[in-house]
Amino acid sequence: MESEAHAVYSHLDEPVRIRLFSAQLSAAPSYEALSYTWGDPTLTSVIEALSDKGEDEHKPGVEFRSTANCYAALKRLRNLDANRVLWVDSVCINQSHIPERNHQVNLMADIYRAASRVVVYLGESDENSVVVLSWIRELDQPSDFGNGSGALPPSKEAVEGFFRRPWFHRIWVIQEISLAQKAVVVCGKDEVDWGSFTVLYQHNENATRAARLELPYPVTFASRYNKPYRDGTMTYARRLVRMLGRSRHCEATDPRDKLYAIIPLVNIRDGSRTEGSWEEVLGISVEYSLSVNRVFTDMAVALLNQQVPLDDVLRHHVPGHEARGLSSWVPDWRIQRENGWRHAKYERIFKGFPGFRGHPLMFGVPGIILDKNGTRPAVVGYTDSSTDRCPIRVHAINVGNIIKTGPVCSVADDFFPVSNWKELVEEARRQGSVVPKLERLMEIMITLKLGYPNFVPRGVGLIERYNEQMEKGTCPRKPLRQVIGETASRNGARARHEMDAILSVCDGKRLAITDGGFVAVVPGNAEVDDAVWVLDRVRMPFVCRRTGSGKANGVRLIGASFFFGIMELETMKEHVSDVRAKAEVMRRVEELVVE
């Protein structure tokens, strides 16, 4: 650890003065580590740094600028009658010196783990925070001794407003709070022990679905952190990619931190730890001199090298990163949203693949470590150089080319083109396609174990009526999700959950017809002439586009699709016992170079 900061005691209204000193982490004095958000880097305040030689505190020191949030935290946390030893990343790390930054970030987990206490600074208080923190403290330490006279629970809106504070949505705080021996949350003058937030998490888990709050990921992860991982057979690398997906919505000033902040956390969550450090397991290290694309690509290659199924990696593919110069199969963790398919039927109950069943391709089921006989995609054209792109070879079967598309559904814009999608389905039916009506297609896409299996047709009708009313202006304008949610809720929480799944799956996607008469829900950026491929060991068919790079069968992935009629092994089901037919299917298999 290079340095720590003494917050020198002074009057609350006086400027902040600190003293910096260096210490070895193994021999450091007792210190607290600050967990906060940097905020707007253009808003800065002056801090005076005194020499560490012990000179007179009234002698002028060296001035430097810190972010306004850091200044406010130090001003709030300093003692008025004694020095306070704090470790603060923006003060103790020279962010502009790459070697020092690499070294210190490697130590971050150890720094927060060794601190006597982690101090979480949320900012200054407001009316909401006072009420909510009082309630959280009351859950943990009731003042009424069970007689019902304690603090009343705040409104759900007040709690949600409190948890919209930036700290709860930053990537680094997950590590900082999870590794803390002890922690306290400071908001203005209020202080609450972090253990009270863990009690809040447990209280929320026991609440009914209707009353349950959507707590921020750092709260839920830290509250579960020391519990044994449920699936001890899952490898370190598979747990890592799963956690990267769950935390991708958290924010980071530097996109590379979306990986560096999470990697050290994963190994500890398994009772039977992976042998060696994560650097040795993955073959990568913290390196801020590398580009964002190179860091993301190195991670994706490391995951494949650790036998993570390609399906696990592509599950985090989100359309829309074509212009960033990243290989199309590499997850772009800068995109904070998921692709919506987690609500689809295949994520809940579907266990097979659209194609490639059994010998001679020998493709395995996700979760089983595959053998080395060509079962892992071959990484081609990637060397330890400055390139950010990394093509891979995969086997695939083309199941159709898009010949017509409908408008894109955009829930944020309150636009769900149900009528147009219905017309496309009817057009496919008139052309001889054996495809059910749109309502049934939507039921097929999501799990039907929620109850209310007949609510989807009514829900589609609700969306149609909403569109008509908005078009005619016959009712006050309200967000689509709110109107559908309120109406569905009258039929119970499960009905609302079912409609939420429909909106999430269809958002950002469009309906398409292929040259074979199939109907598919495809990414919004899919175009006519794009091809739909079933990839080796990947559960969702992918829309692909020829690259024109000169490579034979070179394609870029556009995004996953739900292709009605081939989602449950139909591409090979009829060929399982017919050797000649199986050979015919094998002739359809091509080797794609996914760029």
PDB file of N, CA, C and O in Angstrom, residues 77-121:
ATOM      1  N   LEU A  77     -16.244  13.414   7.401  1.00  0.00           N
ATOM      2  CA  LEU A  77     -15.720  12.318   8.220  1.00  0.00           C
ATOM      3  C   LEU A  77     -14.613  12.737   9.179  1.00  0.00           C
ATOM      4  O   LEU A  77     -14.294  11.988  10.108  1.00  0.00           O
ATOM      5  N   ARG A  78     -13.985  13.871   8.983  1.00  0.00           N
ATOM      6  CA  ARG A  78     -12.871  14.241   9.859  1.00  0.00           C
ATOM      7  C   ARG A  78     -13.357  14.444  11.301  1.00  0.00           C
ATOM      8  O   ARG A  78     -14.463  14.921  11.544  1.00  0.00           O
ATOM      9  N   ASN A  79     -12.494  14.082  12.224  1.00  0.00           N
ATOM     10  CA  ASN A  79     -12.773  14.324  13.632  1.00  0.00           C
ATOM     11  C   ASN A  79     -12.421  15.762  13.985  1.00  0.00           C
ATOM     12  O   ASN A  79     -11.510  16.360  13.403  1.00  0.00           O
ATOM     13  N   LEU A  80     -13.125  16.312  14.941  1.00  0.00           N
ATOM     14  CA  LEU A  80     -12.848  17.680  15.368  1.00  0.00           C
ATOM     15  C   LEU A  80     -11.805  17.756  16.459  1.00  0.00           C
ATOM     16  O   LEU A  80     -11.288  18.827  16.761  1.00  0.00           O
ATOM     17  N   ASP A  81     -11.476  16.633  17.083  1.00  0.00           N
ATOM     18  CA  ASP A  81     -10.560  16.669  18.212  1.00  0.00           C
ATOM     19  C   ASP A  81      -9.415  15.669  18.110  1.00  0.00           C
ATOM     20  O   ASP A  81      -8.668  15.472  19.064  1.00  0.00           O
ATOM     21  N   ALA A  82      -9.288  14.981  16.960  1.00  0.00           N
ATOM     22  CA  ALA A  82      -8.199  14.006  16.807  1.00  0.00           C
ATOM     23  C   ALA A  82      -8.007  13.691  15.330  1.00  0.00           C
ATOM     24  O   ALA A  82      -8.893  13.938  14.501  1.00  0.00           O
ATOM     25  N   ASN A  83      -6.831  13.159  15.004  1.00  0.00           N
ATOM     26  CA  ASN A  83      -6.583  12.729  13.636  1.00  0.00           C
ATOM     27  C   ASN A  83      -7.356  11.445  13.332  1.00  0.00           C
ATOM     28  O   ASN A  83      -7.675  10.675  14.239  1.00  0.00           O
ATOM     29  N   ARG A  84      -7.614  11.216  12.050  1.00  0.00           N
ATOM     30  CA  ARG A  84      -8.324   9.997  11.612  1.00  0.00           C
ATOM     31  C   ARG A  84      -7.565   9.430  10.418  1.00  0.00           C
ATOM     32  O   ARG A  84      -7.311  10.152   9.440  1.00  0.00           O
ATOM     33  N   VAL A  85      -7.191   8.172  10.482  1.00  0.00           N
ATOM     34  CA  VAL A  85      -6.408   7.549   9.408  1.00  0.00           C
ATOM     35  C   VAL A  85      -7.359   6.888   8.418  1.00  0.00           C
ATOM     36  O   VAL A  85      -8.097   5.966   8.775  1.00  0.00           O
ATOM     37  N   LEU A  86      -7.318   7.375   7.185  1.00  0.00           N
ATOM     38  CA  LEU A  86      -8.205   6.876   6.128  1.00  0.00           C
ATOM     39  C   LEU A  86      -7.392   6.473   4.906  1.00  0.00           C
ATOM     40  O   LEU A  86      -6.346   7.079   4.619  1.00  0.00           O
ATOM     41  N   TRP A  87      -7.880   5.456   4.183  1.00  0.00           N
ATOM     42  CA  TRP A  87      -7.338   5.155   2.859  1.00  0.00           C
ATOM     43  C   TRP A  87      -8.402   5.566   1.849  1.00  0.00           C
ATOM     44  O   TRP A  87      -9.555   5.104   1.914  1.00  0.00           O
ATOM     45  N   VAL A  88      -8.012   6.452   0.935  1.00  0.00           N
ATOM     46  CA  VAL A  88      -8.944   7.007  -0.060  1.00  0.00           C
ATOM     47  C   VAL A  88      -8.314   6.825  -1.428  1.00  0.00           C
ATOM     48  O   VAL A  88      -7.216   7.357  -1.688  1.00  0.00           O
ATOM     49  N   ASP A  89      -8.958   6.106  -2.316  1.00  0.00           N
ATOM     50  CA  ASP A  89      -8.323   5.722  -3.576  1.00  0.00           C
ATOM     51  C   ASP A  89      -7.868   6.922  -4.410  1.00  0.00           C
ATOM     52  O   ASP A  89      -6.758   6.956  -4.917  1.00  0.00           O
ATOM     53  N   SER A  90      -8.722   7.939  -4.555  1.00  0.00           N
ATOM     54  CA  SER A  90      -8.371   9.059  -5.434  1.00  0.00           C
ATOM     55  C   SER A  90      -7.231   9.895  -4.866  1.00  0.00           C
ATOM     56  O   SER A  90      -6.547  10.610  -5.607  1.00  0.00           O
ATOM     57  N   VAL A  91      -6.983   9.802  -3.560  1.00  0.00           N
ATOM     58  CA  VAL A  91      -5.892  10.535  -2.922  1.00  0.00           C
ATOM     59  C   VAL A  91      -4.630   9.685  -2.860  1.00  0.00           C
ATOM     60  O   VAL A  91      -3.515  10.165  -3.103  1.00  0.00           O
ATOM     61  N   CYS A  92      -4.784   8.400  -2.573  1.00  0.00           N
ATOM     62  CA  CYS A  92      -3.640   7.526  -2.320  1.00  0.00           C
ATOM     63  C   CYS A  92      -3.095   6.841  -3.558  1.00  0.00           C
ATOM     64  O   CYS A  92      -2.049   6.175  -3.493  1.00  0.00           O
ATOM     65  N   ILE A  93      -3.787   6.943  -4.698  1.00  0.00           N
ATOM     66  CA  ILE A  93      -3.319   6.335  -5.951  1.00  0.00           C
ATOM     67  C   ILE A  93      -3.112   7.440  -6.978  1.00  0.00           C
ATOM     68  O   ILE A  93      -4.009   8.259  -7.195  1.00  0.00           O
ATOM     69  N   ASN A  94      -1.958   7.449  -7.594  1.00  0.00           N
ATOM     70  CA  ASN A  94      -1.701   8.371  -8.704  1.00  0.00           C
ATOM     71  C   ASN A  94      -2.359   7.783  -9.954  1.00  0.00           C
ATOM     72  O   ASN A  94      -1.790   6.911 -10.610  1.00  0.00           O
ATOM     73  N   GLN A  95      -3.555   8.251 -10.248  1.00  0.00           N
ATOM     74  CA  GLN A  95      -4.349   7.648 -11.320  1.00  0.00           C
ATOM     75  C   GLN A  95      -3.715   7.833 -12.702  1.00  0.00           C
ATOM     76  O   GLN A  95      -4.005   7.079 -13.623  1.00  0.00           O
ATOM     77  N   SER A  96      -2.872   8.818 -12.850  1.00  0.00           N
ATOM     78  CA  SER A  96      -2.265   9.087 -14.162  1.00  0.00           C
ATOM     79  C   SER A  96      -1.007   8.257 -14.400  1.00  0.00           C
ATOM     80  O   SER A  96      -0.481   8.237 -15.516  1.00  0.00           O
ATOM     81  N   HIS A  97      -0.510   7.579 -13.366  1.00  0.00           N
ATOM     82  CA  HIS A  97       0.696   6.757 -13.498  1.00  0.00           C
ATOM     83  C   HIS A  97       0.271   5.305 -13.632  1.00  0.00           C
ATOM     84  O   HIS A  97      -0.119   4.661 -12.643  1.00  0.00           O
ATOM     85  N   ILE A  98       0.311   4.773 -14.842  1.00  0.00           N
ATOM     86  CA  ILE A  98      -0.260   3.453 -15.135  1.00  0.00           C
ATOM     87  C   ILE A  98       0.369   2.338 -14.303  1.00  0.00           C
ATOM     88  O   ILE A  98      -0.357   1.519 -13.724  1.00  0.00           O
ATOM     89  N   PRO A  99       1.702   2.235 -14.181  1.00  0.00           N
ATOM     90  CA  PRO A  99       2.263   1.146 -13.361  1.00  0.00           C
ATOM     91  C   PRO A  99       1.774   1.192 -11.915  1.00  0.00           C
ATOM     92  O   PRO A  99       1.468   0.151 -11.323  1.00  0.00           O
ATOM     93  N   GLU A 100       1.710   2.394 -11.324  1.00  0.00           N
ATOM     94  CA  GLU A 100       1.219   2.490  -9.952  1.00  0.00           C
ATOM     95  C   GLU A 100      -0.252   2.097  -9.882  1.00  0.00           C
ATOM     96  O   GLU A 100      -0.683   1.406  -8.949  1.00  0.00           O
ATOM     97  N   ARG A 101      -1.008   2.547 -10.856  1.00  0.00           N
ATOM     98  CA  ARG A 101      -2.442   2.206 -10.872  1.00  0.00           C
ATOM     99  C   ARG A 101      -2.635   0.707 -10.967  1.00  0.00           C
ATOM    100  O   ARG A 101      -3.464   0.118 -10.259  1.00  0.00           O
ATOM    101  N   ASN A 102      -1.885   0.039 -11.853  1.00  0.00           N
ATOM    102  CA  ASN A 102      -1.978  -1.419 -11.968  1.00  0.00           C
ATOM    103  C   ASN A 102      -1.667  -2.096 -10.634  1.00  0.00           C
ATOM    104  O   ASN A 102      -2.384  -3.005 -10.189  1.00  0.00           O
ATOM    105  N   HIS A 103      -0.585  -1.646 -10.009  1.00  0.00           N
ATOM    106  CA  HIS A 103      -0.147  -2.250  -8.749  1.00  0.00           C
ATOM    107  C   HIS A 103      -1.189  -2.062  -7.653  1.00  0.00           C
ATOM    108  O   HIS A 103      -1.538  -3.012  -6.938  1.00  0.00           O
ATOM    109  N   GLN A 104      -1.695  -0.840  -7.525  1.00  0.00           N
ATOM    110  CA  GLN A 104      -2.637  -0.548  -6.445  1.00  0.00           C
ATOM    111  C   GLN A 104      -3.976  -1.249  -6.641  1.00  0.00           C
ATOM    112  O   GLN A 104      -4.589  -1.719  -5.676  1.00  0.00           O
ATOM    113  N   VAL A 105      -4.451  -1.323  -7.876  1.00  0.00           N
ATOM    114  CA  VAL A 105      -5.730  -1.994  -8.127  1.00  0.00           C
ATOM    115  C   VAL A 105      -5.608  -3.481  -7.808  1.00  0.00           C
ATOM    116  O   VAL A 105      -6.557  -4.107  -7.327  1.00  0.00           O
ATOM    117  N   ASN A 106      -4.441  -4.055  -8.049  1.00  0.00           N
ATOM    118  CA  ASN A 106      -4.214  -5.451  -7.648  1.00  0.00           C
ATOM    119  C   ASN A 106      -4.317  -5.637  -6.140  1.00  0.00           C
ATOM    120  O   ASN A 106      -4.627  -6.724  -5.655  1.00  0.00           O
ATOM    121  N   LEU A 107      -4.028  -4.551  -5.391  1.00  0.00           N
ATOM    122  CA  LEU A 107      -4.061  -4.625  -3.923  1.00  0.00           C
ATOM    123  C   LEU A 107      -5.408  -4.232  -3.331  1.00  0.00           C
ATOM    124  O   LEU A 107      -5.594  -4.340  -2.117  1.00  0.00           O
ATOM    125  N   MET A 108      -6.325  -3.755  -4.152  1.00  0.00           N
ATOM    126  CA  MET A 108      -7.565  -3.182  -3.631  1.00  0.00           C
ATOM    127  C   MET A 108      -8.306  -4.149  -2.709  1.00  0.00           C
ATOM    128  O   MET A 108      -8.773  -3.771  -1.630  1.00  0.00           O
ATOM    129  N   ALA A 109      -8.434  -5.395  -3.124  1.00  0.00           N
ATOM    130  CA  ALA A 109      -9.161  -6.363  -2.296  1.00  0.00           C
ATOM    131  C   ALA A 109      -8.495  -6.514  -0.936  1.00  0.00           C
ATOM    132  O   ALA A 109      -9.169  -6.545   0.105  1.00  0.00           O
ATOM    133  N   ASP A 110      -7.154  -6.602  -0.919  1.00  0.00           N
ATOM    134  CA  ASP A 110      -6.431  -6.746   0.343  1.00  0.00           C
ATOM    135  C   ASP A 110      -6.558  -5.490   1.201  1.00  0.00           C
ATOM    136  O   ASP A 110      -6.651  -5.574   2.431  1.00  0.00           O
ATOM    137  N   ILE A 111      -6.578  -4.317   0.570  1.00  0.00           N
ATOM    138  CA  ILE A 111      -6.681  -3.059   1.316  1.00  0.00           C
ATOM    139  C   ILE A 111      -8.014  -2.982   2.047  1.00  0.00           C
ATOM    140  O   ILE A 111      -8.071  -2.646   3.236  1.00  0.00           O
ATOM    141  N   TYR A 112      -9.093  -3.306   1.365  1.00  0.00           N
ATOM    142  CA  TYR A 112     -10.409  -3.224   2.006  1.00  0.00           C
ATOM    143  C   TYR A 112     -10.625  -4.360   3.001  1.00  0.00           C
ATOM    144  O   TYR A 112     -11.315  -4.197   4.004  1.00  0.00           O
ATOM    145  N   ARG A 113     -10.011  -5.491   2.739  1.00  0.00           N
ATOM    146  CA  ARG A 113     -10.142  -6.611   3.670  1.00  0.00           C
ATOM    147  C   ARG A 113      -9.373  -6.341   4.962  1.00  0.00           C
ATOM    148  O   ARG A 113      -9.780  -6.761   6.052  1.00  0.00           O
ATOM    149  N   ALA A 114      -8.243  -5.628   4.879  1.00  0.00           N
ATOM    150  CA  ALA A 114      -7.394  -5.384   6.048  1.00  0.00           C
ATOM    151  C   ALA A 114      -7.832  -4.171   6.856  1.00  0.00           C
ATOM    152  O   ALA A 114      -7.368  -3.993   7.985  1.00  0.00           O
ATOM    153  N   ALA A 115      -8.711  -3.348   6.302  1.00  0.00           N
ATOM    154  CA  ALA A 115      -9.136  -2.142   7.009  1.00  0.00           C
ATOM    155  C   ALA A 115      -9.892  -2.511   8.296  1.00  0.00           C
ATOM    156  O   ALA A 115     -10.638  -3.493   8.328  1.00  0.00           O
ATOM    157  N   SER A 116      -9.692  -1.729   9.338  1.00  0.00           N
ATOM    158  CA  SER A 116     -10.427  -1.980  10.586  1.00  0.00           C
ATOM    159  C   SER A 116     -11.913  -1.757  10.387  1.00  0.00           C
ATOM    160  O   SER A 116     -12.746  -2.391  11.036  1.00  0.00           O
ATOM    161  N   ARG A 117     -12.235  -0.844   9.460  1.00  0.00           N
ATOM    162  CA  ARG A 117     -13.629  -0.590   9.137  1.00  0.00           C
ATOM    163  C   ARG A 117     -13.700   0.088   7.778  1.00  0.00           C
ATOM    164  O   ARG A 117     -12.837   0.882   7.429  1.00  0.00           O
ATOM    165  N   VAL A 118     -14.723  -0.247   7.004  1.00  0.00           N
ATOM    166  CA  VAL A 118     -14.997   0.451   5.753  1.00  0.00           C
ATOM    167  C   VAL A 118     -16.088   1.472   6.032  1.00  0.00           C
ATOM    168  O   VAL A 118     -17.135   1.140   6.606  1.00  0.00           O
ATOM    169  N   VAL A 119     -15.836   2.710   5.623  1.00  0.00           N
ATOM    170  CA  VAL A 119     -16.798   3.785   5.815  1.00  0.00           C
ATOM    171  C   VAL A 119     -17.446   4.102   4.470  1.00  0.00           C
ATOM    172  O   VAL A 119     -16.768   4.526   3.535  1.00  0.00           O
ATOM    173  N   VAL A 120     -18.745   3.858   4.378  1.00  0.00           N
ATOM    174  CA  VAL A 120     -19.503   4.128   3.156  1.00  0.00           C
ATOM    175  C   VAL A 120     -20.083   5.538   3.266  1.00  0.00           C
ATOM    176  O   VAL A 120     -20.851   5.831   4.187  1.00  0.00           O
ATOM    177  N   TYR A 121     -19.698   6.406   2.345  1.00  0.00           N
ATOM    178  CA  TYR A 121     -20.228   7.774   2.347  1.00  0.00           C
ATOM    179  C   TYR A 121     -21.210   7.915   1.189  1.00  0.00           C
ATOM    180  O   TYR A 121     -20.833   7.844   0.014  1.00  0.00           O
TER     181      TYR A 121
END
